[in-house]
PDB file of C-alpha atoms and ligand atoms in Angstrom:
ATOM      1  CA  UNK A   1       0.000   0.000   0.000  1.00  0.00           C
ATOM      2  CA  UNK A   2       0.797   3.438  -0.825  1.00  0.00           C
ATOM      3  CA  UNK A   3       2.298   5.706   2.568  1.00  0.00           C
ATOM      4  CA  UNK A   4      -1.039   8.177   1.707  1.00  0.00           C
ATOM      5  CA  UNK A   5      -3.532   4.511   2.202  1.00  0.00           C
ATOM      6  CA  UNK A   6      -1.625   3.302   5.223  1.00  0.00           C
ATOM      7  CA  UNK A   7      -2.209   6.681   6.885  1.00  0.00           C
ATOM      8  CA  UNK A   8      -5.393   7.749   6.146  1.00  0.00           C
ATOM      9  CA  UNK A   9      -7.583   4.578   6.242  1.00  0.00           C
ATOM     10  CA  UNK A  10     -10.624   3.898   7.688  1.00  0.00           C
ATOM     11  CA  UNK A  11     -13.167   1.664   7.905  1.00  0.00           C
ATOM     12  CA  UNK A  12     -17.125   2.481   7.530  1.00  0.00           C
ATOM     13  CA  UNK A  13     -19.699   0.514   9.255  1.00  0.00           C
ATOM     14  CA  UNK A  14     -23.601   0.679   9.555  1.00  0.00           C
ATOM     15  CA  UNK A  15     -27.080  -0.610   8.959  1.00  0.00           C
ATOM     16  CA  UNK A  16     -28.261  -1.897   5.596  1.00  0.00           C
ATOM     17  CA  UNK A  17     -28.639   0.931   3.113  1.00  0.00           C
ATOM     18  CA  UNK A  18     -26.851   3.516   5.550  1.00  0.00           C
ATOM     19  CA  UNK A  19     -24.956   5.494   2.775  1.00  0.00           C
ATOM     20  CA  UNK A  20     -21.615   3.291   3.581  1.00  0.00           C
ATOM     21  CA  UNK A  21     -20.962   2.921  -0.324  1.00  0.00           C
ATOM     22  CA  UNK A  22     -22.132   6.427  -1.971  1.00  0.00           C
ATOM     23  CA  UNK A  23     -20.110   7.966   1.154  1.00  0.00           C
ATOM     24  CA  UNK A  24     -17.279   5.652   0.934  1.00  0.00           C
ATOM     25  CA  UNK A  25     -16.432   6.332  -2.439  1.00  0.00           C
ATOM     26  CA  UNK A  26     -16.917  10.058  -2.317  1.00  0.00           C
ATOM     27  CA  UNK A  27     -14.575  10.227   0.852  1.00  0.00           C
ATOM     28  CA  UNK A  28     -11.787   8.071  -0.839  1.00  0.00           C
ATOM     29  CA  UNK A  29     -11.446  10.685  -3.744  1.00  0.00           C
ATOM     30  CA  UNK A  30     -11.531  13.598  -1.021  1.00  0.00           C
ATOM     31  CA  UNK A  31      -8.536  11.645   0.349  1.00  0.00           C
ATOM     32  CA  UNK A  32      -6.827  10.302  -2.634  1.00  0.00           C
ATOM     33  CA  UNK A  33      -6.350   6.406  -1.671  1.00  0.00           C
ATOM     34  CA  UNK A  34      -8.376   3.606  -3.015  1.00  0.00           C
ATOM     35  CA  UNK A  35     -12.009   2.589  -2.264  1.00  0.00           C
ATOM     36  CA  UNK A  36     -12.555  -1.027  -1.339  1.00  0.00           C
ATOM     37  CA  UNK A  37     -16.391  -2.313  -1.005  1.00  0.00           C
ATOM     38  CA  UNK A  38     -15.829  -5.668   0.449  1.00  0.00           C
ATOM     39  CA  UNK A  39     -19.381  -6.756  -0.359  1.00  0.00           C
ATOM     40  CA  UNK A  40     -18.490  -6.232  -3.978  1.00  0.00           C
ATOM     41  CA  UNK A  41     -14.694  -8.297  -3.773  1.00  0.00           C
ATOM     42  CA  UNK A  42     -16.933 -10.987  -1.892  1.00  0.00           C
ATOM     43  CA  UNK A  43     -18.942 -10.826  -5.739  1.00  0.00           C
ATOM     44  CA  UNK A  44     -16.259 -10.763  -7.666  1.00  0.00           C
ATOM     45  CA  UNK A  45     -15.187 -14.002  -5.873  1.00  0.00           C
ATOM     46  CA  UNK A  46     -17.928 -16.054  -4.662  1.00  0.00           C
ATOM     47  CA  UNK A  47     -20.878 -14.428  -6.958  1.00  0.00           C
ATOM     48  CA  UNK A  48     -24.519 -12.937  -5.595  1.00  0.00           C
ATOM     49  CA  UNK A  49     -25.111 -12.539  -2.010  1.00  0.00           C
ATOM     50  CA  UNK A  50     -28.499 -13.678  -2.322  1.00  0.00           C
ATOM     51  CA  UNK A  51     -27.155 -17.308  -3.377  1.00  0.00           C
ATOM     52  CA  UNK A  52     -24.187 -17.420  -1.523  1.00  0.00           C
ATOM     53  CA  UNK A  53     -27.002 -16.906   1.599  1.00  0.00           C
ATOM     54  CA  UNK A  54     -29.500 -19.434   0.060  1.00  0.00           C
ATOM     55  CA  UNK A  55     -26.999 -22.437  -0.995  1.00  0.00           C
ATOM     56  CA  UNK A  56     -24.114 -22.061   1.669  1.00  0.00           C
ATOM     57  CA  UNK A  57     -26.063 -19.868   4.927  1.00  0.00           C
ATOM     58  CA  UNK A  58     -25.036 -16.879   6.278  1.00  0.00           C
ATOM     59  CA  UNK A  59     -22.355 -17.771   8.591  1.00  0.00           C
ATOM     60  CA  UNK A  60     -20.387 -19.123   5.336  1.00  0.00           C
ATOM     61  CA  UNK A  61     -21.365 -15.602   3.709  1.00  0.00           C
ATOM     62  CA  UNK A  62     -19.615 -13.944   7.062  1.00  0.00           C
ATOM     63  CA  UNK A  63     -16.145 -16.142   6.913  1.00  0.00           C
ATOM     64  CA  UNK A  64     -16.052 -15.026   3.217  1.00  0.00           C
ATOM     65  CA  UNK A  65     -16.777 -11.614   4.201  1.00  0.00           C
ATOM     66  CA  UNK A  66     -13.865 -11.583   7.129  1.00  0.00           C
ATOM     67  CA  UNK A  67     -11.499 -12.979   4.627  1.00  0.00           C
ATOM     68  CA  UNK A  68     -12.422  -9.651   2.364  1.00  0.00           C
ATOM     69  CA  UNK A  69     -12.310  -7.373   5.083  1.00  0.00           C
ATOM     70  CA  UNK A  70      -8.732  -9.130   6.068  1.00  0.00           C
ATOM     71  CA  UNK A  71      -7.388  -8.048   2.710  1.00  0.00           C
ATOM     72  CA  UNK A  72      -8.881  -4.667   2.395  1.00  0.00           C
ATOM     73  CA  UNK A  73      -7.449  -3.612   5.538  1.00  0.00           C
ATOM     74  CA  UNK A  74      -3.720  -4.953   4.443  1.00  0.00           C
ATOM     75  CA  UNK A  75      -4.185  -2.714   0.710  1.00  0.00           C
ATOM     76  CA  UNK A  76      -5.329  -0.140   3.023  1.00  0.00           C
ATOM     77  CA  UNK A  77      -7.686   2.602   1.522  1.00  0.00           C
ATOM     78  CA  UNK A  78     -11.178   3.754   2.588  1.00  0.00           C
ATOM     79  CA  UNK A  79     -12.787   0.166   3.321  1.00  0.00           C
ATOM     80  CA  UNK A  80     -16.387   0.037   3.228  1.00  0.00           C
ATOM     81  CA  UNK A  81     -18.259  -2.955   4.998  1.00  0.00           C
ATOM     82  CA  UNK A  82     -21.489  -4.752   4.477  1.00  0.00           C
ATOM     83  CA  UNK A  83     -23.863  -3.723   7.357  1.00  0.00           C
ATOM     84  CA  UNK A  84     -23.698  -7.218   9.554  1.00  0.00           C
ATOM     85  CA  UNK A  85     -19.870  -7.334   9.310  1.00  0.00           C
ATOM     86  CA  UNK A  86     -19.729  -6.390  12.623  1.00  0.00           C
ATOM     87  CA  UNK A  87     -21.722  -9.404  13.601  1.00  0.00           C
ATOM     88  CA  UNK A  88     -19.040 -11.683  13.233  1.00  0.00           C
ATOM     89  CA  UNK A  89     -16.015 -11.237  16.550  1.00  0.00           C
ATOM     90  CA  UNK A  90     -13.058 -12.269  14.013  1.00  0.00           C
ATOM     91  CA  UNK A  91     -14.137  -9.025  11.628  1.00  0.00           C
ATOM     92  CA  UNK A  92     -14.557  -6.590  14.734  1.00  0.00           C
ATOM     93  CA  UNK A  93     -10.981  -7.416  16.144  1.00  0.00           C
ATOM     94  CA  UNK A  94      -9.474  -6.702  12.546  1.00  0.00           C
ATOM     95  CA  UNK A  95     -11.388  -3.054  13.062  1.00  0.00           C
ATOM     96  CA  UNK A  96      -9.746  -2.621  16.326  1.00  0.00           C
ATOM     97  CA  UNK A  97      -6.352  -1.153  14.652  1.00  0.00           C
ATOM     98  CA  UNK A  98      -8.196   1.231  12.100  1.00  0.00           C
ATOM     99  CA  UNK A  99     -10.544   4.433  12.671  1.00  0.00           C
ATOM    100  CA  UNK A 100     -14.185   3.102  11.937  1.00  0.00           C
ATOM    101  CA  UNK A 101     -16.965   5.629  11.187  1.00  0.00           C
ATOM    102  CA  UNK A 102     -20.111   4.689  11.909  1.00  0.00           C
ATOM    103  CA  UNK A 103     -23.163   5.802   9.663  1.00  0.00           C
ATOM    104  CA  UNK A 104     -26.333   6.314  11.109  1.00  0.00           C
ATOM    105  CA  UNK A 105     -29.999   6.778   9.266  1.00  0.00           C
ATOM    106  CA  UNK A 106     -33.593   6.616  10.439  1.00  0.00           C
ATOM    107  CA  UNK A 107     -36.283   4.011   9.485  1.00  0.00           C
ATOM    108  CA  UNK A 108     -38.126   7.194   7.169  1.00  0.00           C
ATOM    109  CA  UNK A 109     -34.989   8.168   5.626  1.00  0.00           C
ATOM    110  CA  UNK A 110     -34.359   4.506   4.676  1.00  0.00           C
ATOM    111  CA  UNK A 111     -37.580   3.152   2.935  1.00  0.00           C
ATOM    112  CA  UNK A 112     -36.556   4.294  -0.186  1.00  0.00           C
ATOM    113  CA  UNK A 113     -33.061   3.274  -0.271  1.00  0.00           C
ATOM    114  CA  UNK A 114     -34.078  -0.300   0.393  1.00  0.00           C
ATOM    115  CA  UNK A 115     -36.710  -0.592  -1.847  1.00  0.00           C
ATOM    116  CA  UNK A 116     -34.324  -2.177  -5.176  1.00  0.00           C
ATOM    117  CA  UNK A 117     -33.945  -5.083  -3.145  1.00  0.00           C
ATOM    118  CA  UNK A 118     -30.794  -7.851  -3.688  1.00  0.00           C
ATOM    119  CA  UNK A 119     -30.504  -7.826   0.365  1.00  0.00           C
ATOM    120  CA  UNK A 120     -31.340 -11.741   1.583  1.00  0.00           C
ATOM    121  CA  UNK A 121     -32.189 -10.696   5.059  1.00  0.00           C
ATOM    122  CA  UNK A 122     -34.854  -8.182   4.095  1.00  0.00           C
ATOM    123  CA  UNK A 123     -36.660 -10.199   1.544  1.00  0.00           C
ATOM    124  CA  UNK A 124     -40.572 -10.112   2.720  1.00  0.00           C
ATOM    125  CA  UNK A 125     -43.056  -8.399   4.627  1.00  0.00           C
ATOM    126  CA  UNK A 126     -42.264  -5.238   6.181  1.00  0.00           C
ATOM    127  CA  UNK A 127     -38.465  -4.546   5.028  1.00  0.00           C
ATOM    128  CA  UNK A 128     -38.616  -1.363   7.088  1.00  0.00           C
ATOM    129  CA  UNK A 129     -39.927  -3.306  10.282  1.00  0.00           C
ATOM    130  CA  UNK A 130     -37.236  -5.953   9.481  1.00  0.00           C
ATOM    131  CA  UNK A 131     -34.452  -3.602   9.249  1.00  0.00           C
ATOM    132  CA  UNK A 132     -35.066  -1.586  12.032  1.00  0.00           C
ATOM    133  CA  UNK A 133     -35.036  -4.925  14.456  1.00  0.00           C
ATOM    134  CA  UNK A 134     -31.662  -6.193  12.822  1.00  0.00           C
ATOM    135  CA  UNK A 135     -29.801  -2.233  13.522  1.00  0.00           C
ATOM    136  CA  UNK A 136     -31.205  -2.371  17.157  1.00  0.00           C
ATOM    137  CA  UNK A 137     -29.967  -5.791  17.783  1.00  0.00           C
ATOM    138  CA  UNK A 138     -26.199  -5.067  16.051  1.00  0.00           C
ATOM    139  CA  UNK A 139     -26.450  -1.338  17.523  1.00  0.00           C
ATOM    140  CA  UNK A 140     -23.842  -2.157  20.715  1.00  0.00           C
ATOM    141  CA  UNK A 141     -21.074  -3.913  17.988  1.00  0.00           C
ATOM    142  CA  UNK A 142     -21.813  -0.628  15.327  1.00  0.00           C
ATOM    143  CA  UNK A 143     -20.564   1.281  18.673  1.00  0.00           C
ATOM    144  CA  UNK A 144     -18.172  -1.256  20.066  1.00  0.00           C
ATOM    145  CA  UNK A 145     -15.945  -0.739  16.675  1.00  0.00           C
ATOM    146  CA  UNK A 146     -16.837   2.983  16.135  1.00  0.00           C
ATOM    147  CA  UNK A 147     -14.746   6.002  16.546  1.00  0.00           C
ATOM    148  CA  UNK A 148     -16.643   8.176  15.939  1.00  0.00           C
ATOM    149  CA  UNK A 149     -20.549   8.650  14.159  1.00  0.00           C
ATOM    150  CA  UNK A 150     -22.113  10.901  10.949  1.00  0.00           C
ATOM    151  CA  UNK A 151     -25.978  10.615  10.485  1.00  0.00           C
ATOM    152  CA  UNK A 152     -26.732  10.242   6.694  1.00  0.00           C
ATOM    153  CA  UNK A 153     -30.418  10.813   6.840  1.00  0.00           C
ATOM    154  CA  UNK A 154     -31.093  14.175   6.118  1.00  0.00           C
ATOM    155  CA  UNK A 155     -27.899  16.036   4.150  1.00  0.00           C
ATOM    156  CA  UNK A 156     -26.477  15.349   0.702  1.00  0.00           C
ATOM    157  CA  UNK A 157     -23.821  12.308   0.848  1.00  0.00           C
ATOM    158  CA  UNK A 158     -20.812  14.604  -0.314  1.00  0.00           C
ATOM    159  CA  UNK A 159     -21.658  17.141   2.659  1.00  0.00           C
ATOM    160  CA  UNK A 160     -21.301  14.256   4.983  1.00  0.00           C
ATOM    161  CA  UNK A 161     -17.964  12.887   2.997  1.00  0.00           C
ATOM    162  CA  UNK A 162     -16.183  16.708   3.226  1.00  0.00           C
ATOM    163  CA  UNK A 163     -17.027  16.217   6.708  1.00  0.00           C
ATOM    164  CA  UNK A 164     -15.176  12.502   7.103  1.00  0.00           C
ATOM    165  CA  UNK A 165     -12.645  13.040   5.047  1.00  0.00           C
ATOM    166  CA  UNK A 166     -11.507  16.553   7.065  1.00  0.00           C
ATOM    167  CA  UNK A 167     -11.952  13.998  10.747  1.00  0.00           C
ATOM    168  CA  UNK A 168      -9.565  11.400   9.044  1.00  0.00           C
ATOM    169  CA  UNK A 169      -7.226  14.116   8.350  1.00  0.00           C
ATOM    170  CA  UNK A 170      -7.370  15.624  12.010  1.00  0.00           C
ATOM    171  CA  UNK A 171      -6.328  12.005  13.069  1.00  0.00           C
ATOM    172  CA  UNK A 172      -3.229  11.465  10.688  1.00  0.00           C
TER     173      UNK A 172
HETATM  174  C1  LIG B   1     -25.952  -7.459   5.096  1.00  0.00           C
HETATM  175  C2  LIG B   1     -25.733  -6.259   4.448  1.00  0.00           C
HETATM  176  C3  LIG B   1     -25.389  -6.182   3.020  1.00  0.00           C
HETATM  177  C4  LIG B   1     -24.668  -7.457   2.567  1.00  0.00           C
HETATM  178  C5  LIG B   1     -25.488  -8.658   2.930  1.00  0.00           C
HETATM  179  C6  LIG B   1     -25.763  -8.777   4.427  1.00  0.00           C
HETATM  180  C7  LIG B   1     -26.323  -7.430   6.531  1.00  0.00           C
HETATM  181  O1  LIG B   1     -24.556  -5.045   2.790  1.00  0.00           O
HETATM  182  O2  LIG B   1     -23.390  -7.553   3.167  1.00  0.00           O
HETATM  183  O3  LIG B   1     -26.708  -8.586   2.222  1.00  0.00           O
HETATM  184  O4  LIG B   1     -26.261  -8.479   7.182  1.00  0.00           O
HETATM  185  O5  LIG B   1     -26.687  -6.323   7.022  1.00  0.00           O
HETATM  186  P1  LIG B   1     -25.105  -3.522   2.825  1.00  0.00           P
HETATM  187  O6  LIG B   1     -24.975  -3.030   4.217  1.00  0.00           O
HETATM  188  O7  LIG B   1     -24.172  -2.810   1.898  1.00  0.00           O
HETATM  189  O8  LIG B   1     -26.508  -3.549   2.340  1.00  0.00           O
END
């Protein structure tokens, strides 16, 4: 990794649908180091979340996922993380070295974001209702990683990335 990606990483964690990509991405060209979306390198390798869920289950989905995180955080960069990441005790003790951001949203600002679909554990009734329970019940590990916390519900994602990218560069 370049000297700029090994001292200006961080990690971004949050709910389903919290802004982790869109932000992600915007904050890595703020900062000039590389973007990693480990849901997408889990893709590349494996194929569709949906079917590595329905033919392997999801704790196979989360040793993939660890694996992904593993190597992101060795290439260093702005690493964004698939919402239940922190779900899984291997993945939060590789956070423990980095700065982790944690994005918040509310249940109104989220209906429309998760409306495309392509996310196994909200397939159903209610995907609002389901995603609220699953943040409360992961809230304490979002905060047991986090460093600090942006809300992405209400202003434009590259307000909010200005904003990270200037924090990460008050920690360097
Ligand atoms: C998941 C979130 C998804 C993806 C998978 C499982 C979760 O990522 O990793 O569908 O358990 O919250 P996003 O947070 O990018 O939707």
């Amino acid at each position: 990794m370049t000297s700029e990606a090994e001292r200006l990483t961080l990690v971004l964690v949050g709910p389903m649908a919290a802004g982790k990509t869109s932000v992600g991405r915007r904050v890595a060209r703020k900062l000039g180091i590389p973007f990693i979306d480990t849901d997408k390198r889990v893709v590349a390798a494996h194929g569709p979340i949906p079917a590595i869920f329905a033919e392997f289950g999801e704790s196979h989905f989360r040793e993939l996922e660890r694996d992904a995180v593993a190597a992101a955080l060795s290439e260093g960069g702005v690493v964004s993380l698939g919402g239940g990441a922190v779900t899984d005790e291997g993945t939060r003790a590789l956070l423990r070295k980095h700065p982790v951001v944690f994005l918040t949203v509310t249940p109104e600002a989220v209906a429309d974001r998760i409306a495309g679909g392509g996310r196994p554990l909200l397939e159903g009734e209610d995907p609002v209702g389901r995603w609220t329970r699953i943040f409360e019940a992961r809230r304490g590990w979002y905060e047991d990683v986090a460093s600090t916390t942006f809300d992405t519900s209400r202003r434009p994602m590259h307000r909010i990335a200005e904003e990270i990218a200037a924090w990460r560069r008050e920690q360097a």
